[in-house]
mmCIF file of C-alpha atoms and ligand atoms in Angstrom:
data_model
loop_
_atom_site.group_PDB
_atom_site.id
_atom_site.type_symbol
_atom_site.label_atom_id
_atom_site.label_comp_id
_atom_site.label_asym_id
_atom_site.label_seq_id
_atom_site.Cartn_x
_atom_site.Cartn_y
_atom_site.Cartn_z
ATOM 1 C CA MET L 1 0.000 0.000 0.000
ATOM 2 C CA PRO L 2 1.717 3.204 -1.099
ATOM 3 C CA LEU L 3 1.747 6.024 1.442
ATOM 4 C CA ARG L 4 1.259 9.465 -0.096
ATOM 5 C CA GLU L 5 1.795 12.879 1.426
ATOM 6 C CA THR L 6 -0.391 15.817 0.487
ATOM 7 C CA GLU L 7 -1.694 19.083 1.845
ATOM 8 C CA ALA L 8 -5.469 19.200 2.274
ATOM 9 C CA LEU L 9 -8.445 21.169 3.517
ATOM 10 C CA VAL L 10 -10.930 19.320 5.719
ATOM 11 C CA LEU L 11 -14.408 19.896 4.268
ATOM 12 C CA ARG L 12 -16.410 17.911 6.796
ATOM 13 C CA THR L 13 -16.331 14.801 8.924
ATOM 14 C CA TYR L 14 -18.885 12.075 9.654
ATOM 15 C CA ARG L 15 -18.841 9.543 12.455
ATOM 16 C CA LEU L 16 -18.185 5.983 11.424
ATOM 17 C CA GLY L 17 -19.111 3.544 14.159
ATOM 18 C CA GLU L 18 -17.939 4.184 17.718
ATOM 19 C CA ALA L 19 -14.418 5.400 17.194
ATOM 20 C CA ASP L 20 -13.752 6.288 13.581
ATOM 21 C CA LYS L 21 -14.553 9.164 11.273
ATOM 22 C CA ILE L 22 -14.976 9.545 7.556
ATOM 23 C CA VAL L 23 -13.237 12.728 6.483
ATOM 24 C CA SER L 24 -14.207 14.595 3.335
ATOM 25 C CA LEU L 25 -11.092 16.351 2.052
ATOM 26 C CA PHE L 26 -9.979 18.583 -0.749
ATOM 27 C CA THR L 27 -6.354 17.585 -1.204
ATOM 28 C CA ARG L 28 -3.729 19.451 -3.151
ATOM 29 C CA ARG L 29 -2.208 16.485 -4.980
ATOM 30 C CA MET L 30 -5.116 14.042 -5.236
ATOM 31 C CA GLY L 31 -8.169 16.278 -5.557
ATOM 32 C CA ARG L 32 -11.347 15.861 -3.535
ATOM 33 C CA LEU L 33 -11.761 12.537 -1.789
ATOM 34 C CA ARG L 34 -13.034 10.794 1.338
ATOM 35 C CA ALA L 35 -10.868 8.836 3.737
ATOM 36 C CA VAL L 36 -11.264 6.943 7.000
ATOM 37 C CA ALA L 37 -9.499 8.234 10.106
ATOM 38 C CA SER L 38 -9.332 5.343 12.575
ATOM 39 C CA GLY L 39 -9.894 6.313 16.193
ATOM 40 C CA ALA L 40 -10.614 9.962 15.318
ATOM 41 C CA SER L 41 -13.767 10.034 17.476
ATOM 42 C CA ARG L 42 -11.891 8.995 20.611
ATOM 43 C CA PRO L 43 -11.332 11.751 23.191
ATOM 44 C CA LYS L 44 -7.564 11.565 22.897
ATOM 45 C CA SER L 45 -7.278 10.986 19.191
ATOM 46 C CA ARG L 46 -3.809 11.131 17.688
ATOM 47 C CA TYR L 47 -5.121 13.561 15.094
ATOM 48 C CA GLY L 48 -5.716 16.290 17.692
ATOM 49 C CA SER L 49 -7.491 19.246 16.065
ATOM 50 C CA ALA L 50 -6.177 18.456 12.579
ATOM 51 C CA LEU L 51 -9.514 17.074 11.437
ATOM 52 C CA GLU L 52 -11.669 20.044 12.492
ATOM 53 C CA PRO L 53 -13.744 21.502 9.645
ATOM 54 C CA MET L 54 -11.684 23.656 7.290
ATOM 55 C CA SER L 55 -8.373 22.925 8.968
ATOM 56 C CA TYR L 56 -5.496 23.280 6.516
ATOM 57 C CA ILE L 57 -3.428 20.173 7.111
ATOM 58 C CA ARG L 58 -0.630 17.984 5.879
ATOM 59 C CA LEU L 59 -1.610 14.365 5.760
ATOM 60 C CA TRP L 60 -0.251 10.975 4.907
ATOM 61 C CA ILE L 61 -2.713 8.673 3.299
ATOM 62 C CA PHE L 62 -2.706 5.031 2.234
ATOM 63 C CA GLU L 63 -3.816 4.612 -1.314
ATOM 64 C CA ARG L 64 -5.408 1.287 -2.086
ATOM 65 C CA GLU L 65 -6.419 0.314 -5.546
ATOM 66 C CA ASN L 66 -10.051 -0.465 -6.268
ATOM 67 C CA ARG L 67 -11.292 1.002 -3.002
ATOM 68 C CA ASP L 68 -13.369 4.147 -2.756
ATOM 69 C CA LEU L 69 -12.343 4.987 0.757
ATOM 70 C CA LEU L 70 -8.728 5.686 1.498
ATOM 71 C CA ARG L 71 -7.207 5.481 4.954
ATOM 72 C CA ILE L 72 -5.475 8.348 6.732
ATOM 73 C CA ASN L 73 -2.224 7.317 8.346
ATOM 74 C CA SER L 74 -1.450 10.599 10.083
ATOM 75 C CA ALA L 75 -2.213 14.305 9.861
ATOM 76 C CA GLU L 76 -0.741 17.498 11.241
ATOM 77 C CA ILE L 77 -2.162 20.983 11.234
ATOM 78 C CA ILE L 78 -0.612 23.705 9.068
ATOM 79 C CA GLU L 79 -3.152 26.469 9.700
ATOM 80 C CA SER L 80 -6.328 26.428 11.771
ATOM 81 C CA PHE L 81 -9.577 28.194 10.903
ATOM 82 C CA PHE L 82 -11.260 26.829 13.998
ATOM 83 C CA ASP L 83 -11.213 29.774 16.428
ATOM 84 C CA MET L 84 -12.809 32.204 13.981
ATOM 85 C CA GLN L 85 -15.795 29.863 13.720
ATOM 86 C CA LYS L 86 -16.789 30.762 17.282
ATOM 87 C CA ASP L 87 -18.344 33.770 15.568
ATOM 88 C CA TYR L 88 -21.630 32.535 14.093
ATOM 89 C CA ARG L 89 -21.423 34.546 10.856
ATOM 90 C CA GLN L 90 -17.905 33.360 10.171
ATOM 91 C CA GLN L 91 -18.901 29.822 11.021
ATOM 92 C CA VAL L 92 -21.769 29.877 8.533
ATOM 93 C CA ALA L 93 -19.612 31.544 5.859
ATOM 94 C CA THR L 94 -16.908 28.910 6.383
ATOM 95 C CA GLN L 95 -19.452 26.112 6.218
ATOM 96 C CA TYR L 96 -20.840 27.566 2.988
ATOM 97 C CA VAL L 97 -17.373 27.387 1.402
ATOM 98 C CA ALA L 98 -16.979 23.788 2.594
ATOM 99 C CA GLU L 99 -20.432 22.694 1.434
ATOM 100 C CA ALA L 100 -20.193 24.344 -1.987
ATOM 101 C CA ALA L 101 -16.657 23.011 -2.550
ATOM 102 C CA GLU L 102 -17.672 19.487 -1.572
ATOM 103 C CA LEU L 103 -20.617 19.430 -3.948
ATOM 104 C CA PHE L 104 -19.165 21.459 -6.823
ATOM 105 C CA LEU L 105 -15.622 20.116 -7.208
ATOM 106 C CA PRO L 106 -15.349 16.806 -9.073
ATOM 107 C CA GLU L 107 -13.912 13.861 -7.163
ATOM 108 C CA ARG L 108 -10.226 12.956 -7.596
ATOM 109 C CA GLU L 109 -9.501 15.922 -9.865
ATOM 110 C CA VAL L 110 -6.430 17.958 -8.916
ATOM 111 C CA ASN L 111 -7.256 21.669 -8.994
ATOM 112 C CA GLU L 112 -4.456 23.818 -7.648
ATOM 113 C CA ARG L 113 -6.228 27.101 -8.424
ATOM 114 C CA ALA L 114 -9.370 26.052 -6.558
ATOM 115 C CA PHE L 115 -7.210 24.951 -3.634
ATOM 116 C CA ARG L 116 -5.497 28.343 -3.474
ATOM 117 C CA LEU L 117 -8.848 30.108 -3.902
ATOM 118 C CA ILE L 118 -10.315 28.429 -0.830
ATOM 119 C CA LEU L 119 -7.229 29.254 1.243
ATOM 120 C CA VAL L 120 -7.340 32.911 0.178
ATOM 121 C CA VAL L 121 -11.055 33.121 1.023
ATOM 122 C CA LEU L 122 -10.614 31.484 4.446
ATOM 123 C CA ARG L 123 -7.719 33.776 5.316
ATOM 124 C CA ALA L 124 -9.729 36.854 4.328
ATOM 125 C CA LEU L 125 -12.673 35.684 6.443
ATOM 126 C CA LYS L 126 -10.349 35.125 9.365
ATOM 127 C CA ARG L 127 -8.490 38.416 8.985
ATOM 128 C CA THR L 128 -11.402 40.767 8.250
ATOM 129 C CA GLY L 129 -14.499 39.116 9.731
ATOM 130 C CA GLU L 130 -16.333 40.270 6.589
ATOM 131 C CA ALA L 131 -18.310 37.606 4.751
ATOM 132 C CA THR L 132 -19.741 39.477 1.769
ATOM 133 C CA ARG L 133 -16.735 40.015 -0.454
ATOM 134 C CA PRO L 134 -14.896 36.783 0.433
ATOM 135 C CA LEU L 135 -18.032 34.776 -0.444
ATOM 136 C CA LEU L 136 -18.738 36.780 -3.592
ATOM 137 C CA TYR L 137 -15.141 36.256 -4.706
ATOM 138 C CA PHE L 138 -15.381 32.558 -3.843
ATOM 139 C CA ASN L 139 -18.580 32.018 -5.857
ATOM 140 C CA TYR L 140 -17.284 34.019 -8.808
ATOM 141 C CA TRP L 141 -13.971 32.136 -9.065
ATOM 142 C CA LEU L 142 -15.453 28.734 -8.266
ATOM 143 C CA LEU L 143 -17.786 29.172 -11.253
ATOM 144 C CA ARG L 144 -15.093 30.693 -13.447
ATOM 145 C CA LEU L 145 -12.542 27.959 -12.707
ATOM 146 C CA GLY L 146 -15.268 25.401 -13.383
ATOM 147 C CA GLY L 147 -15.922 27.040 -16.777
ATOM 148 C CA VAL L 148 -19.556 27.802 -15.950
ATOM 149 C CA LEU L 149 -19.495 31.479 -15.011
ATOM 150 C CA PRO L 150 -22.456 33.100 -16.782
ATOM 151 C CA ASP L 151 -21.972 36.060 -19.099
ATOM 152 C CA LEU L 152 -22.933 39.062 -16.986
ATOM 153 C CA GLU L 153 -23.129 41.468 -19.911
ATOM 154 C CA SER L 154 -25.654 39.855 -22.245
ATOM 155 C CA CYS L 155 -28.932 37.930 -22.231
ATOM 156 C CA GLY L 156 -28.446 34.158 -21.939
ATOM 157 C CA ASN L 157 -31.431 33.540 -24.219
ATOM 158 C CA CYS L 158 -31.323 36.026 -27.104
ATOM 159 C CA GLY L 159 -27.734 37.209 -26.678
ATOM 160 C CA ARG L 160 -28.656 40.904 -26.620
ATOM 161 C CA ALA L 161 -26.228 43.133 -24.699
ATOM 162 C CA LEU L 162 -27.811 44.212 -21.410
ATOM 163 C CA GLY L 163 -26.024 47.571 -21.397
ATOM 164 C CA ASP L 164 -27.642 49.831 -18.810
ATOM 165 C CA GLU L 165 -30.595 47.479 -18.237
ATOM 166 C CA ALA L 166 -31.009 44.976 -15.432
ATOM 167 C CA GLY L 167 -30.594 41.239 -16.028
ATOM 168 C CA TYR L 168 -33.159 38.841 -14.531
ATOM 169 C CA TYR L 169 -33.051 35.368 -13.054
ATOM 170 C CA GLY L 170 -35.168 32.929 -11.085
ATOM 171 C CA GLU L 171 -34.680 29.723 -9.161
ATOM 172 C CA GLY L 172 -32.555 27.274 -11.107
ATOM 173 C CA SER L 173 -31.199 29.959 -13.449
ATOM 174 C CA GLU L 174 -27.728 29.584 -14.866
ATOM 175 C CA GLN L 175 -27.877 32.784 -16.943
ATOM 176 C CA LEU L 176 -29.158 36.330 -16.811
ATOM 177 C CA LEU L 177 -32.083 37.191 -19.079
ATOM 178 C CA CYS L 178 -33.110 40.513 -20.637
ATOM 179 C CA ALA L 179 -36.484 42.169 -19.948
ATOM 180 C CA ASN L 180 -37.983 40.596 -23.116
ATOM 181 C CA CYS L 181 -36.888 37.050 -22.317
ATOM 182 C CA ARG L 182 -37.331 37.084 -18.546
ATOM 183 C CA ARG L 183 -40.853 35.611 -18.433
ATOM 184 C CA ALA L 184 -41.341 34.794 -14.745
ATOM 185 C CA ALA L 185 -37.759 35.423 -13.573
ATOM 186 C CA PRO L 186 -38.424 37.521 -10.473
ATOM 187 C CA TYR L 187 -34.968 38.656 -9.336
ATOM 188 C CA GLN L 188 -32.817 41.296 -10.915
ATOM 189 C CA VAL L 189 -29.142 42.104 -11.159
ATOM 190 C CA ARG L 190 -28.832 45.791 -11.948
ATOM 191 C CA ALA L 191 -26.272 47.232 -14.366
ATOM 192 C CA THR L 192 -24.376 48.886 -11.498
ATOM 193 C CA THR L 193 -24.213 45.512 -9.749
ATOM 194 C CA ARG L 194 -22.864 43.779 -12.838
ATOM 195 C CA GLY L 195 -20.255 46.532 -13.044
ATOM 196 C CA LEU L 196 -18.742 45.222 -9.806
ATOM 197 C CA GLU L 197 -17.140 42.440 -11.779
ATOM 198 C CA ARG L 198 -14.915 45.016 -13.465
ATOM 199 C CA ASP L 199 -13.820 46.217 -10.014
ATOM 200 C CA PHE L 200 -12.577 42.911 -8.721
ATOM 201 C CA ARG L 201 -11.861 40.496 -11.568
ATOM 202 C CA GLY L 202 -8.295 41.740 -11.966
ATOM 203 C CA LEU L 203 -7.635 42.131 -8.247
ATOM 204 C CA SER L 204 -6.572 39.825 -5.481
ATOM 205 C CA LEU L 205 -9.204 39.462 -2.768
ATOM 206 C CA ASP L 206 -6.934 41.245 -0.295
ATOM 207 C CA ALA L 207 -6.415 44.185 -2.638
ATOM 208 C CA TRP L 208 -10.161 44.467 -3.244
ATOM 209 C CA ILE L 209 -10.957 44.469 0.468
ATOM 210 C CA SER L 210 -8.156 46.956 1.203
ATOM 211 C CA ALA L 211 -9.558 49.363 -1.413
ATOM 212 C CA GLY L 212 -12.480 50.404 0.838
ATOM 213 C CA PRO L 213 -15.814 49.234 2.225
ATOM 214 C CA ALA L 214 -17.957 46.710 0.367
ATOM 215 C CA ALA L 215 -20.306 48.250 -2.211
ATOM 216 C CA PRO L 216 -24.008 47.737 -1.360
ATOM 217 C CA GLU L 217 -24.458 45.906 -4.680
ATOM 218 C CA CYS L 218 -22.180 43.054 -3.536
ATOM 219 C CA LYS L 219 -25.081 41.216 -1.924
ATOM 220 C CA GLU L 220 -27.166 41.332 -5.092
ATOM 221 C CA LEU L 221 -24.371 39.840 -7.194
ATOM 222 C CA ARG L 222 -23.526 37.258 -4.541
ATOM 223 C CA ARG L 223 -27.151 36.053 -4.440
ATOM 224 C CA PHE L 224 -27.216 35.550 -8.197
ATOM 225 C CA LEU L 225 -23.915 33.650 -8.193
ATOM 226 C CA GLU L 226 -25.121 31.496 -5.266
ATOM 227 C CA GLU L 227 -28.165 30.639 -7.353
ATOM 228 C CA VAL L 228 -25.906 29.611 -10.258
ATOM 229 C CA VAL L 229 -23.718 27.499 -7.952
ATOM 230 C CA GLU L 230 -26.833 25.725 -6.651
ATOM 231 C CA SER L 231 -28.140 25.203 -10.175
ATOM 232 C CA HIS L 232 -24.932 23.483 -11.235
ATOM 233 C CA ILE L 233 -24.829 21.348 -8.106
ATOM 234 C CA GLY L 234 -28.461 20.419 -8.651
ATOM 235 C CA LYS L 235 -29.536 20.879 -5.053
ATOM 236 C CA LYS L 236 -30.104 23.503 -2.395
ATOM 237 C CA LEU L 237 -27.174 24.348 -0.167
ATOM 238 C CA VAL L 238 -28.120 24.015 3.491
ATOM 239 C CA THR L 239 -25.795 26.854 4.465
ATOM 240 C CA ARG L 240 -27.203 29.256 1.868
ATOM 241 C CA SER L 241 -30.436 29.731 3.772
ATOM 242 C CA LEU L 242 -28.425 30.439 6.926
ATOM 243 C CA LEU L 243 -26.544 33.159 5.066
ATOM 244 C CA ALA L 244 -29.702 34.824 3.779
ATOM 245 C CA GLY L 245 -29.961 37.466 6.479
ATOM 246 C CA ASP L 246 -26.251 38.192 6.349
ATOM 247 C CA THR L 247 -24.721 41.495 5.271
HETATM 248 ZN ZN1 ZN U 301 -33.119 38.209 -24.213
#
């Protein structure tokens, strides 16, 4: 059984029997996968806090052919995002990142840019306590790296440029529609909101946050991109409803 070393982010854990845990991980060198951590539910587990949700860890893992579940040999923490989750808003924002990543990223597909994206987003959440721009940036780049970011400048049905007009969407939308094509799409993304993309697409998240307070339109764009993420996943994100009242 070859033993492999990789960095990873812990997305979530599930109990397995009395003493063990199944750990859902996004690893740097092996992509997203699930692995068993023997004894991880015991009070004095040898993993310590390394398997807490969204811990950034180094782990050694046994790879066995023809088995879905791998086995964790050992893990050590590189950077913890545990303390910041004592704040409810940060906890929910962190859980949103974990839930969306787990459902959106394909299994066993190495994605270095997505790995770095999640780290950048977690660090910004931890450093600033702001959820709006880190989550907007996360949704935007998750969709863009996945090749499914909708065109924000033209109608997804007729192709007409939206210009100064609002774009519209409804539940399950993966595109914005113009006023002629919108039919029953009840939500709008105004032109000024779509213009936000020009503000941040060439910036690092840190540079964008350092440039000043979040524009009020950020929430409107984030909601649309959350809808698109959900549409591609094909199910509702539990954490999205918890974020709804958030700034
Ligand atoms: Zn149209």
